[in-house]
Short mmCIF file of C-alpha atoms and ligand atoms in Angstrom, two decimals:
data_model
loop_
_atom_site.label_atom_id
_atom_site.label_comp_id
_atom_site.label_asym_id
_atom_site.label_seq_id
_atom_site.Cartn_x
_atom_site.Cartn_y
_atom_site.Cartn_z
CA MET A 1 0.00 0.00 0.00
CA ASP A 2 2.90 2.38 0.76
CA LYS A 3 4.18 1.95 -2.80
CA ILE A 4 0.74 2.70 -4.26
CA VAL A 5 0.35 5.78 -2.06
CA ALA A 6 3.82 7.01 -3.09
CA LEU A 7 3.13 6.42 -6.80
CA CYS A 8 -0.23 8.19 -6.52
CA LYS A 9 1.47 11.25 -5.02
CA ARG A 10 4.48 11.15 -7.37
CA ARG A 11 2.37 11.00 -10.50
CA GLY A 12 -0.47 13.14 -9.22
CA PHE A 13 -3.21 10.47 -9.15
CA VAL A 14 -4.37 11.07 -5.58
CA PHE A 15 -2.93 13.19 -2.76
CA PRO A 16 -4.02 14.52 0.63
CA SER A 17 -6.58 17.30 0.55
CA SER A 18 -5.83 20.79 1.94
CA GLU A 19 -2.20 19.74 2.25
CA ILE A 20 -0.78 23.27 2.58
CA TYR A 21 -2.81 23.52 5.82
CA GLY A 22 -1.64 20.14 7.09
CA GLY A 23 -4.47 18.17 5.48
CA LEU A 24 -7.87 17.19 6.83
CA GLY A 25 -8.10 13.70 8.36
CA SER A 26 -8.49 11.11 5.59
CA THR A 27 -9.70 13.37 2.81
CA TYR A 28 -8.04 13.14 -0.58
CA ASP A 29 -7.97 15.02 -3.87
CA TYR A 30 -7.75 13.34 -7.26
CA GLY A 31 -5.29 14.88 -9.70
CA HIS A 32 -5.29 14.58 -13.49
CA TYR A 33 -4.55 10.84 -13.88
CA GLY A 34 -6.66 9.97 -10.84
CA VAL A 35 -9.64 11.82 -12.30
CA LEU A 36 -9.21 10.03 -15.65
CA LEU A 37 -8.84 6.63 -13.95
CA LYS A 38 -11.83 7.01 -11.61
CA ARG A 39 -13.91 8.41 -14.47
CA ASN A 40 -13.09 5.30 -16.52
CA VAL A 41 -14.12 3.07 -13.59
CA LYS A 42 -17.46 4.90 -13.35
CA ASP A 43 -17.91 4.85 -17.13
CA GLU A 44 -17.40 1.08 -17.15
CA TRP A 45 -19.97 0.76 -14.39
CA TRP A 46 -22.44 2.86 -16.39
CA ARG A 47 -21.63 0.82 -19.50
CA ALA A 48 -22.48 -2.42 -17.67
CA MET A 49 -25.58 -0.98 -15.99
CA LEU A 50 -27.07 1.10 -18.82
CA GLN A 51 -25.50 0.81 -22.23
CA GLU A 52 -25.38 -2.98 -22.40
CA ARG A 53 -28.87 -3.50 -20.89
CA ASP A 54 -32.44 -2.41 -21.45
CA ASP A 55 -33.79 -2.81 -17.93
CA ILE A 56 -31.97 -0.09 -15.95
CA VAL A 57 -32.38 3.69 -16.04
CA ALA A 58 -30.21 6.47 -14.63
CA LEU A 59 -30.83 8.97 -11.83
CA ASP A 60 -28.89 11.83 -10.27
CA ALA A 61 -30.69 12.79 -7.05
CA ALA A 62 -29.71 15.71 -4.83
CA ILE A 63 -27.23 15.10 -2.00
CA LEU A 64 -29.32 17.24 0.35
CA MET A 65 -32.67 15.61 1.03
CA SER A 66 -35.56 16.14 3.40
CA PRO A 67 -34.54 15.00 6.92
CA LYS A 68 -37.71 12.91 6.90
CA VAL A 69 -35.96 10.60 4.43
CA TRP A 70 -33.43 9.59 7.09
CA GLU A 71 -36.09 9.15 9.72
CA ALA A 72 -38.04 6.82 7.44
CA SER A 73 -35.00 4.91 6.20
CA GLY A 74 -33.90 4.13 9.75
CA HIS A 75 -30.58 5.96 9.37
CA LEU A 76 -31.33 8.45 12.15
CA GLU A 77 -31.89 5.63 14.58
CA SER A 78 -29.70 2.82 13.31
CA PHE A 79 -26.86 4.13 11.14
CA THR A 80 -24.42 3.96 13.99
CA ASP A 81 -21.09 2.45 14.92
CA PRO A 82 -20.22 1.41 18.47
CA LEU A 83 -17.75 3.88 19.95
CA VAL A 84 -15.59 3.79 23.08
CA ASP A 85 -13.66 6.68 24.67
CA CYS A 86 -10.43 6.29 26.57
CA ARG A 87 -10.65 8.31 29.80
CA ARG A 88 -6.86 8.34 29.94
CA CYS A 89 -5.81 9.62 26.47
CA GLY A 90 -9.12 11.16 25.39
CA GLN A 91 -9.14 9.28 22.05
CA ARG A 92 -12.21 7.62 20.54
CA PHE A 93 -12.17 4.20 18.90
CA ARG A 94 -14.58 1.92 17.07
CA ALA A 95 -15.40 -0.76 19.61
CA ASP A 96 -15.59 -3.46 16.91
CA HIS A 97 -12.16 -2.54 15.42
CA LEU A 98 -10.10 -2.42 18.64
CA ASP A 99 -7.89 -5.35 17.64
CA GLN A 100 -6.84 -3.52 14.43
CA LEU A 101 -6.12 -0.18 16.17
CA GLU A 102 -3.29 1.23 18.23
CA CYS A 103 -3.46 3.13 21.48
CA PRO A 104 -1.52 6.43 20.99
CA GLU A 105 0.43 5.82 24.23
CA LYS A 106 3.57 3.67 24.41
CA PRO A 107 4.07 0.72 24.40
CA SER A 108 1.87 0.45 21.28
CA LYS A 109 -0.96 -1.93 21.92
CA PRO A 110 -4.59 -2.17 20.86
CA PRO A 111 -6.76 0.28 22.85
CA GLY A 112 -7.81 -1.26 26.15
CA GLU A 113 -4.72 -3.45 26.38
CA GLY A 114 -2.17 -0.78 27.40
CA PRO A 115 -1.22 -0.58 31.09
CA ASN A 116 -3.08 2.73 31.57
CA CYS A 117 -6.00 2.33 29.14
CA ASP A 118 -9.37 3.11 30.68
CA LEU A 119 -12.13 2.57 28.11
CA THR A 120 -15.78 3.58 28.57
CA GLU A 121 -18.66 1.27 27.71
CA ALA A 122 -19.51 1.24 23.98
CA ARG A 123 -22.17 3.69 22.84
CA ALA A 124 -23.87 4.24 19.49
CA PHE A 125 -22.40 7.05 17.37
CA ASN A 126 -24.41 8.21 14.35
CA LEU A 127 -22.29 8.46 11.22
CA MET A 128 -24.36 11.08 9.39
CA PHE A 129 -22.87 14.56 8.94
CA GLU A 130 -25.31 17.17 10.12
CA THR A 131 -25.65 20.69 8.78
CA THR A 132 -28.38 23.33 8.66
CA ILE A 133 -30.37 24.65 5.74
CA GLY A 134 -31.14 28.33 5.29
CA PRO A 135 -29.64 31.40 6.95
CA VAL A 136 -30.84 30.73 10.51
CA ARG A 137 -29.48 27.95 12.71
CA GLU A 138 -32.81 27.19 14.29
CA SER A 139 -34.42 23.99 15.41
CA GLY A 140 -35.96 22.15 12.50
CA ALA A 141 -33.32 23.45 10.07
CA GLU A 142 -31.03 20.42 10.59
CA ILE A 143 -30.39 18.35 7.51
CA TYR A 144 -27.88 15.61 6.71
CA LEU A 145 -25.33 14.90 4.00
CA ARG A 146 -26.53 11.64 2.47
CA PRO A 147 -24.67 8.58 3.81
CA GLU A 148 -25.74 6.48 0.79
CA THR A 149 -27.07 7.35 -2.65
CA ALA A 150 -29.71 4.62 -2.43
CA GLN A 151 -32.38 6.66 -0.62
CA GLY A 152 -32.62 9.15 -3.50
CA ILE A 153 -33.58 6.20 -5.67
CA PHE A 154 -36.27 4.93 -3.28
CA VAL A 155 -37.98 8.28 -2.80
CA ASP A 156 -37.94 8.93 -6.57
CA PHE A 157 -39.32 5.46 -7.33
CA PRO A 158 -42.88 6.61 -8.26
CA GLN A 159 -41.59 9.45 -10.43
CA VAL A 160 -39.20 7.16 -12.32
CA LEU A 161 -41.82 4.41 -12.63
CA GLN A 162 -44.19 6.89 -14.21
CA THR A 163 -41.77 8.40 -16.71
CA SER A 164 -39.41 5.55 -17.63
CA ARG A 165 -42.00 3.14 -19.07
CA LYS A 166 -40.32 0.31 -17.14
CA LYS A 167 -41.92 -2.35 -15.00
CA PRO A 168 -40.39 -4.85 -12.58
CA PRO A 169 -37.90 -6.36 -12.99
CA PHE A 170 -36.09 -3.09 -13.61
CA GLY A 171 -33.40 -1.02 -11.96
CA ILE A 172 -32.47 2.58 -11.18
CA ALA A 173 -28.76 3.38 -11.13
CA GLN A 174 -26.96 6.30 -9.57
CA VAL A 175 -23.37 7.43 -9.05
CA GLY A 176 -22.53 10.18 -6.60
CA LYS A 177 -20.89 11.40 -3.44
CA SER A 178 -21.83 10.07 -0.03
CA PHE A 179 -20.59 11.17 3.37
CA ARG A 180 -20.02 9.30 6.62
CA ASN A 181 -18.38 10.61 9.75
CA GLU A 182 -16.30 7.43 10.07
CA ILE A 183 -14.70 7.02 13.49
CA THR A 184 -11.64 5.28 12.08
CA PRO A 185 -11.15 6.20 8.44
CA GLY A 186 -7.88 5.11 6.88
CA ASN A 187 -5.90 2.94 4.53
CA PHE A 188 -5.67 5.69 1.93
CA VAL A 189 -8.92 6.00 -0.09
CA PHE A 190 -10.26 2.68 1.20
CA ARG A 191 -12.24 4.33 4.00
CA THR A 192 -12.77 8.08 3.88
CA ARG A 193 -15.45 10.43 5.15
CA GLU A 194 -16.36 11.67 1.68
CA PHE A 195 -16.49 9.09 -1.09
CA GLU A 196 -18.29 8.17 -4.27
CA GLN A 197 -20.77 5.34 -4.57
CA MET A 198 -22.07 3.47 -7.61
CA GLU A 199 -25.41 2.03 -6.54
CA MET A 200 -28.22 0.32 -8.37
CA GLU A 201 -31.59 -0.64 -6.90
CA PHE A 202 -33.24 -3.46 -8.84
CA PHE A 203 -37.01 -3.71 -8.26
CA VAL A 204 -38.56 -7.16 -8.64
CA ALA A 205 -41.76 -9.05 -7.81
CA PRO A 206 -41.53 -10.29 -4.18
CA GLY A 207 -41.17 -13.99 -5.02
CA GLU A 208 -38.35 -13.32 -7.45
CA ALA A 209 -35.94 -11.58 -5.07
CA PRO A 210 -33.80 -14.66 -4.16
CA ARG A 211 -33.23 -15.49 -7.84
CA TRP A 212 -32.24 -11.92 -8.71
CA PHE A 213 -29.95 -11.77 -5.68
CA GLU A 214 -27.97 -14.73 -7.07
CA TYR A 215 -28.03 -13.18 -10.53
CA TRP A 216 -26.47 -9.89 -9.32
CA LEU A 217 -23.80 -11.69 -7.28
CA GLU A 218 -22.61 -13.34 -10.46
CA GLU A 219 -22.90 -10.21 -12.63
CA ARG A 220 -20.94 -8.06 -10.27
CA MET A 221 -18.14 -10.58 -9.80
CA ARG A 222 -17.90 -10.85 -13.58
CA TRP A 223 -17.59 -7.07 -13.96
CA TYR A 224 -14.42 -6.95 -11.88
CA VAL A 225 -12.91 -9.99 -13.62
CA ASP A 226 -13.72 -8.64 -17.11
CA LEU A 227 -11.91 -5.46 -16.18
CA GLY A 228 -8.80 -7.41 -15.34
CA ILE A 229 -8.94 -8.11 -11.60
CA ARG A 230 -7.28 -11.49 -11.01
CA PRO A 231 -10.01 -13.94 -9.99
CA ASP A 232 -7.91 -15.42 -7.16
CA ARG A 233 -7.91 -11.95 -5.53
CA LEU A 234 -11.72 -11.78 -5.47
CA ARG A 235 -14.24 -13.63 -3.36
CA LEU A 236 -17.85 -13.45 -2.24
CA ARG A 237 -18.44 -13.44 1.50
CA PRO A 238 -21.99 -13.89 2.80
CA HIS A 239 -22.79 -11.80 5.90
CA ASP A 240 -23.56 -13.56 9.16
CA ALA A 241 -26.97 -12.72 10.61
CA ASP A 242 -25.45 -10.38 13.24
CA GLU A 243 -23.59 -8.36 10.57
CA LEU A 244 -26.65 -7.54 8.43
CA SER A 245 -27.63 -3.88 8.08
CA HIS A 246 -30.98 -2.88 9.54
CA TYR A 247 -32.63 -3.05 6.09
CA SER A 248 -31.17 -6.28 4.75
CA SER A 249 -32.34 -9.88 4.93
CA GLN A 250 -29.38 -11.19 2.94
CA THR A 251 -26.06 -9.57 1.98
CA SER A 252 -22.87 -10.80 0.37
CA ASP A 253 -19.75 -8.70 0.01
CA VAL A 254 -17.49 -8.81 -2.99
CA GLU A 255 -14.10 -8.79 -1.29
CA TYR A 256 -10.68 -8.05 -2.75
CA LEU A 257 -7.35 -9.13 -1.35
CA PHE A 258 -5.97 -5.65 -0.64
CA PRO A 259 -2.51 -5.30 0.94
CA ILE A 260 -4.46 -4.83 4.21
CA GLY A 261 -6.08 -8.27 3.74
CA TRP A 262 -9.46 -9.37 2.38
CA SER A 263 -11.74 -6.33 2.50
CA GLU A 264 -15.11 -5.24 1.16
CA LEU A 265 -15.22 -3.82 -2.34
CA GLU A 266 -18.96 -3.92 -2.86
CA GLY A 267 -22.04 -5.06 -0.94
CA ILE A 268 -24.91 -6.87 -2.64
CA ALA A 269 -28.04 -6.86 -0.50
CA ASN A 270 -31.57 -8.16 -0.61
CA ARG A 271 -33.35 -5.15 0.92
CA GLY A 272 -36.77 -6.75 0.52
CA ASP A 273 -39.56 -4.16 0.63
CA PHE A 274 -38.08 -2.42 3.69
CA ASP A 275 -37.34 0.93 2.05
CA LEU A 276 -40.42 1.36 -0.16
CA ARG A 277 -42.70 0.38 2.73
CA ALA A 278 -40.93 2.70 5.17
CA HIS A 279 -41.17 5.69 2.79
CA ALA A 280 -44.80 4.87 1.97
CA GLU A 281 -45.64 4.85 5.68
CA HIS A 282 -43.80 8.09 6.46
CA SER A 283 -44.85 10.04 3.35
CA GLY A 284 -48.40 8.73 3.05
CA LYS A 285 -47.75 8.14 -0.67
CA LYS A 286 -48.23 4.83 -2.46
CA LEU A 287 -44.90 3.29 -3.45
CA GLU A 288 -46.07 0.20 -5.26
CA TYR A 289 -46.43 -1.29 -8.68
CA PHE A 290 -49.77 -1.93 -10.34
CA ASP A 291 -49.77 -4.34 -13.25
CA SER A 292 -52.74 -3.25 -15.36
CA GLY A 293 -52.51 -6.48 -17.39
CA SER A 294 -52.88 -8.92 -14.49
CA GLY A 295 -54.57 -6.52 -12.05
CA GLU A 296 -51.82 -7.38 -9.56
CA ARG A 297 -50.63 -4.73 -7.07
CA TYR A 298 -47.50 -5.16 -4.94
CA VAL A 299 -44.61 -3.40 -3.23
CA PRO A 300 -41.52 -4.47 -5.20
CA HIS A 301 -38.60 -6.08 -3.43
CA VAL A 302 -35.15 -4.66 -4.03
CA ILE A 303 -31.79 -6.20 -4.85
CA GLU A 304 -28.99 -3.69 -4.43
CA PRO A 305 -25.43 -3.95 -5.75
CA ALA A 306 -23.66 -1.07 -3.95
CA ALA A 307 -20.08 -0.38 -4.97
CA GLY A 308 -17.56 2.30 -4.02
CA ALA A 309 -15.91 4.15 -6.91
CA ASP A 310 -12.86 5.06 -4.81
CA ARG A 311 -12.46 1.57 -3.41
CA ALA A 312 -12.83 0.00 -6.85
CA THR A 313 -10.26 2.47 -8.23
CA LEU A 314 -7.88 1.50 -5.43
CA ALA A 315 -8.42 -2.21 -6.12
CA PHE A 316 -7.73 -1.72 -9.83
CA MET A 317 -4.52 0.14 -8.96
CA VAL A 318 -3.37 -2.49 -6.47
CA ASP A 319 -4.11 -5.29 -8.92
CA ALA A 320 -2.32 -3.48 -11.75
CA TYR A 321 0.82 -2.52 -9.80
CA ASP A 322 3.90 -4.43 -10.91
CA GLU A 323 7.67 -4.16 -10.79
CA GLU A 324 10.08 -6.00 -13.05
CA GLU A 325 13.81 -6.04 -13.68
CA ILE A 326 14.84 -4.99 -17.17
CA GLU A 327 18.53 -4.73 -18.02
CA GLY A 328 19.44 -4.25 -14.38
CA GLU A 329 16.80 -1.54 -13.81
CA THR A 330 13.50 -1.82 -11.99
CA ARG A 331 10.51 -0.92 -14.14
CA THR A 332 7.38 0.11 -12.25
CA VAL A 333 4.30 -0.45 -14.34
CA LEU A 334 0.55 -0.20 -13.80
CA ARG A 335 -0.89 -3.03 -15.89
CA PHE A 336 -4.41 -1.62 -16.19
CA HIS A 337 -7.03 -3.05 -18.47
CA PRO A 338 -6.64 -0.70 -21.46
CA ARG A 339 -10.23 0.55 -21.04
CA LEU A 340 -9.37 1.72 -17.50
CA ALA A 341 -5.99 3.23 -18.29
CA PRO A 342 -6.07 7.03 -17.77
CA VAL A 343 -4.17 7.60 -21.02
CA LYS A 344 -4.54 5.11 -23.86
CA VAL A 345 -1.69 6.20 -26.06
CA ALA A 346 1.40 8.38 -25.76
CA VAL A 347 2.95 9.99 -28.81
CA LEU A 348 6.72 10.43 -28.55
CA PRO A 349 9.12 11.87 -31.14
CA LEU A 350 12.41 9.96 -30.81
CA VAL A 351 14.37 13.23 -30.76
CA ARG A 352 13.40 16.89 -30.60
CA LYS A 353 14.76 17.74 -34.10
CA ASP A 354 14.90 16.56 -37.74
CA GLY A 355 11.19 17.31 -38.23
CA LEU A 356 10.12 14.47 -35.87
CA PRO A 357 8.17 16.67 -33.39
CA GLU A 358 6.11 18.10 -36.27
CA ILE A 359 5.09 14.63 -37.50
CA ALA A 360 4.45 13.51 -33.91
CA GLN A 361 2.14 16.49 -33.37
CA GLU A 362 0.26 15.50 -36.52
CA VAL A 363 -0.09 11.91 -35.21
CA TYR A 364 -1.21 13.24 -31.83
CA ALA A 365 -3.87 15.41 -33.46
CA SER A 366 -5.21 12.38 -35.36
CA LEU A 367 -5.47 10.26 -32.18
CA LYS A 368 -6.94 12.86 -29.81
CA PRO A 369 -10.49 12.67 -31.21
CA VAL A 370 -10.44 8.87 -30.83
CA VAL A 371 -8.89 8.27 -27.39
CA GLN A 372 -7.28 10.02 -24.43
CA ALA A 373 -3.77 10.63 -25.77
CA GLU A 374 -0.69 12.40 -24.47
CA TYR A 375 2.21 14.08 -26.26
CA ASP A 376 5.65 14.06 -24.66
CA GLU A 377 8.94 15.19 -26.11
CA GLY A 378 10.87 15.90 -22.89
CA GLY A 379 13.80 13.68 -21.83
CA SER A 380 15.32 10.48 -23.18
CA ILE A 381 13.00 8.02 -24.91
CA GLY A 382 13.71 5.46 -22.17
CA ARG A 383 12.61 7.89 -19.45
CA ARG A 384 9.49 8.78 -21.37
CA TYR A 385 8.56 5.09 -21.70
CA ARG A 386 9.08 4.64 -17.93
CA ARG A 387 6.85 7.63 -17.22
CA GLN A 388 4.07 6.15 -19.35
CA ASP A 389 4.56 2.71 -17.75
CA GLU A 390 4.09 4.27 -14.33
CA ILE A 391 0.76 5.81 -15.27
CA GLY A 392 -0.30 2.62 -17.03
CA THR A 393 -0.46 3.82 -20.66
CA PRO A 394 -0.97 0.63 -22.70
CA TRP A 395 0.56 1.87 -25.95
CA SER A 396 3.27 4.31 -26.97
CA VAL A 397 3.80 5.55 -30.51
CA THR A 398 7.34 6.56 -31.40
CA VAL A 399 8.04 8.75 -34.39
CA ASP A 400 11.59 8.08 -35.61
CA HIS A 401 13.76 8.74 -38.67
CA GLN A 402 12.17 5.90 -40.63
CA THR A 403 8.84 7.72 -40.24
CA THR A 404 10.15 10.54 -42.42
CA LYS A 405 10.76 7.99 -45.18
CA ASP A 406 7.72 5.68 -45.10
CA ARG A 407 5.19 7.32 -42.69
CA THR A 408 5.25 4.35 -40.31
CA VAL A 409 5.76 4.54 -36.54
CA THR A 410 6.58 2.01 -33.83
CA LEU A 411 3.72 0.98 -31.59
CA ARG A 412 5.07 -0.26 -28.25
CA ASP A 413 3.00 -2.50 -25.99
CA ARG A 414 3.30 -1.68 -22.26
CA ASP A 415 3.11 -5.29 -21.10
CA SER A 416 4.90 -7.40 -23.73
CA LEU A 417 7.24 -4.54 -24.74
CA GLU A 418 6.74 -5.70 -28.32
CA GLN A 419 7.18 -3.01 -30.95
CA ALA A 420 5.20 -3.24 -34.19
CA ARG A 421 5.62 -1.02 -37.23
CA VAL A 422 2.29 0.62 -38.14
CA ALA A 423 1.36 3.11 -40.85
CA ILE A 424 0.33 6.50 -39.43
CA ASP A 425 -2.97 6.39 -41.31
CA ASP A 426 -3.84 3.01 -39.71
CA LEU A 427 -3.10 4.13 -36.13
CA PRO A 428 -6.56 5.37 -35.01
CA GLY A 429 -8.18 2.12 -36.26
CA GLU A 430 -5.41 -0.03 -34.76
CA ILE A 431 -5.76 1.60 -31.31
CA ALA A 432 -9.57 1.43 -31.40
CA GLY A 433 -9.37 -2.29 -32.34
CA ARG A 434 -6.92 -3.06 -29.54
CA LEU A 435 -9.20 -1.27 -27.05
CA ARG A 436 -12.12 -3.48 -28.03
CA ALA A 437 -10.13 -6.75 -27.88
CA PRO A 438 -10.59 -9.08 -24.85
CA TRP A 439 -7.85 -8.55 -22.28
CA ARG A 440 -6.46 -10.51 -19.35
CA SER A 441 -3.90 -9.39 -16.82
CA PRO A 442 -0.35 -10.37 -17.82
CA LYS A 443 0.22 -10.87 -14.09
CA LEU A 444 -1.98 -13.98 -14.43
CA ALA A 445 0.37 -15.54 -16.98
CA ALA A 446 3.37 -14.64 -14.81
CA ALA A 447 1.88 -16.18 -11.66
N1 LIG B 1 -26.65 1.48 0.05
C1 LIG B 1 -25.90 0.44 0.67
C2 LIG B 1 -24.62 0.89 1.14
O1 LIG B 1 -24.31 2.07 1.19
P1 LIG B 1 -22.35 0.02 2.10
O2 LIG B 1 -21.79 -1.38 2.14
O3 LIG B 1 -22.37 0.78 3.37
O4 LIG B 1 -23.79 -0.13 1.49
C3 LIG B 1 -21.44 0.41 -0.30
O5 LIG B 1 -21.56 0.86 1.02
C4 LIG B 1 -20.02 0.59 -0.79
O6 LIG B 1 -19.63 1.96 -0.65
C5 LIG B 1 -18.96 -0.18 -0.01
O7 LIG B 1 -18.85 -1.51 -0.45
C6 LIG B 1 -17.71 0.61 -0.31
O8 LIG B 1 -17.17 0.25 -1.57
C7 LIG B 1 -18.24 2.03 -0.39
N2 LIG B 1 -18.00 2.72 0.89
C8 LIG B 1 -18.77 2.68 2.01
N3 LIG B 1 -18.24 3.42 2.98
C9 LIG B 1 -17.09 3.95 2.48
C10 LIG B 1 -16.08 4.82 3.00
N4 LIG B 1 -16.16 5.32 4.24
N5 LIG B 1 -15.04 5.15 2.20
C11 LIG B 1 -14.96 4.67 0.93
N6 LIG B 1 -15.88 3.86 0.38
C12 LIG B 1 -16.94 3.49 1.14
#
């Protein structure tokens, strides 16, 4: 994880937020390559949820919602973590994470195990960030930053049902920021207080929920594997009854083998009719489906695949990270699936003279409309290749002296290091074809 964090900072993928003021506990900013990478992760999610299907529609609900939403959803009462205080050092800890934490006093031990630790009983701490709406901080003006995007989908269910011309089984998908006042955030962007979720609520007839639950487990596992995650680093872990969230009757986590051990990447839950019923009760509105053909009326049950965009981005980075020895030098390379790579192709003139930069600029201009491309003429060609390897660019085009004679360039593959000679005019089609081709991690072959 330290190597990933260092690479992210060095290449400007992700770095601490507000750093000139000393940072703000576990908040991070995404720089250029980080934005491109996370955007590709989200685009692939949208592709799988919308573009390749006919039964899911998109939504972008507001982050600020009526506080009644959180009363109805149970978050005001139940979205809590158990918290203990140490009377000695004044620190607060998650009671269910004590074995993974360290008391700030020496000798370092888990809280409660140090010679002077004096922990209180555990108490429930609500994770929602509170703020006020309007110019006056008066009672009744309290609202919350949403802790999950899902509730926007539930409260908009009747509106979407009416306008989308869909009927169960169908889904509503949403990507957006969520906020949780985590007691122990950490491990880089794995657990932060502000993060992005990619959630989809799939509405089905009550009797069909178990079947759709199994279906989405398989679909979601496949998504990660198709995007290059090594299958032996992924697993499904069903929740024990005492782990289930207040709304769920059945949940399985997609877990990834992060450097910190097996950890949740995505939760897939059978939420039953909990949410629609709760909002119907609290709002007095009908949140149900009426099938005019059969005359049947029911409250749909919901299967929810809920993923984290930041956590998925981190998993793709961890899985892609590789080091290899080449001619006595260590090459650091991010072996991303080409569709996830922030930059698809780099255009590099071999030298900064002899008319090569001019041709390279022409090549760059022809590729830019097709894919995210980058032009680089600074430094030795070897250094420029290393730079592209480190940001995971799958292909580099080098314009050399032969180009001036026959208008061909070398196309270098990041993983195999093979160099093919390609005509300039064929490049956009060649790159587009390679992007569409099936891909598997070269780390699998090496293992
Ligand atoms: N609507 C259901 C829900 O929110 P969750 O398991 O609490 O379920 C879904 O969250 C996903 O959101 C997680 O699997 C994780 O990827 C991401 N996530 C949750 N809390 C996070 C945090 N503090 N930092 C980063 N990602 C988080």
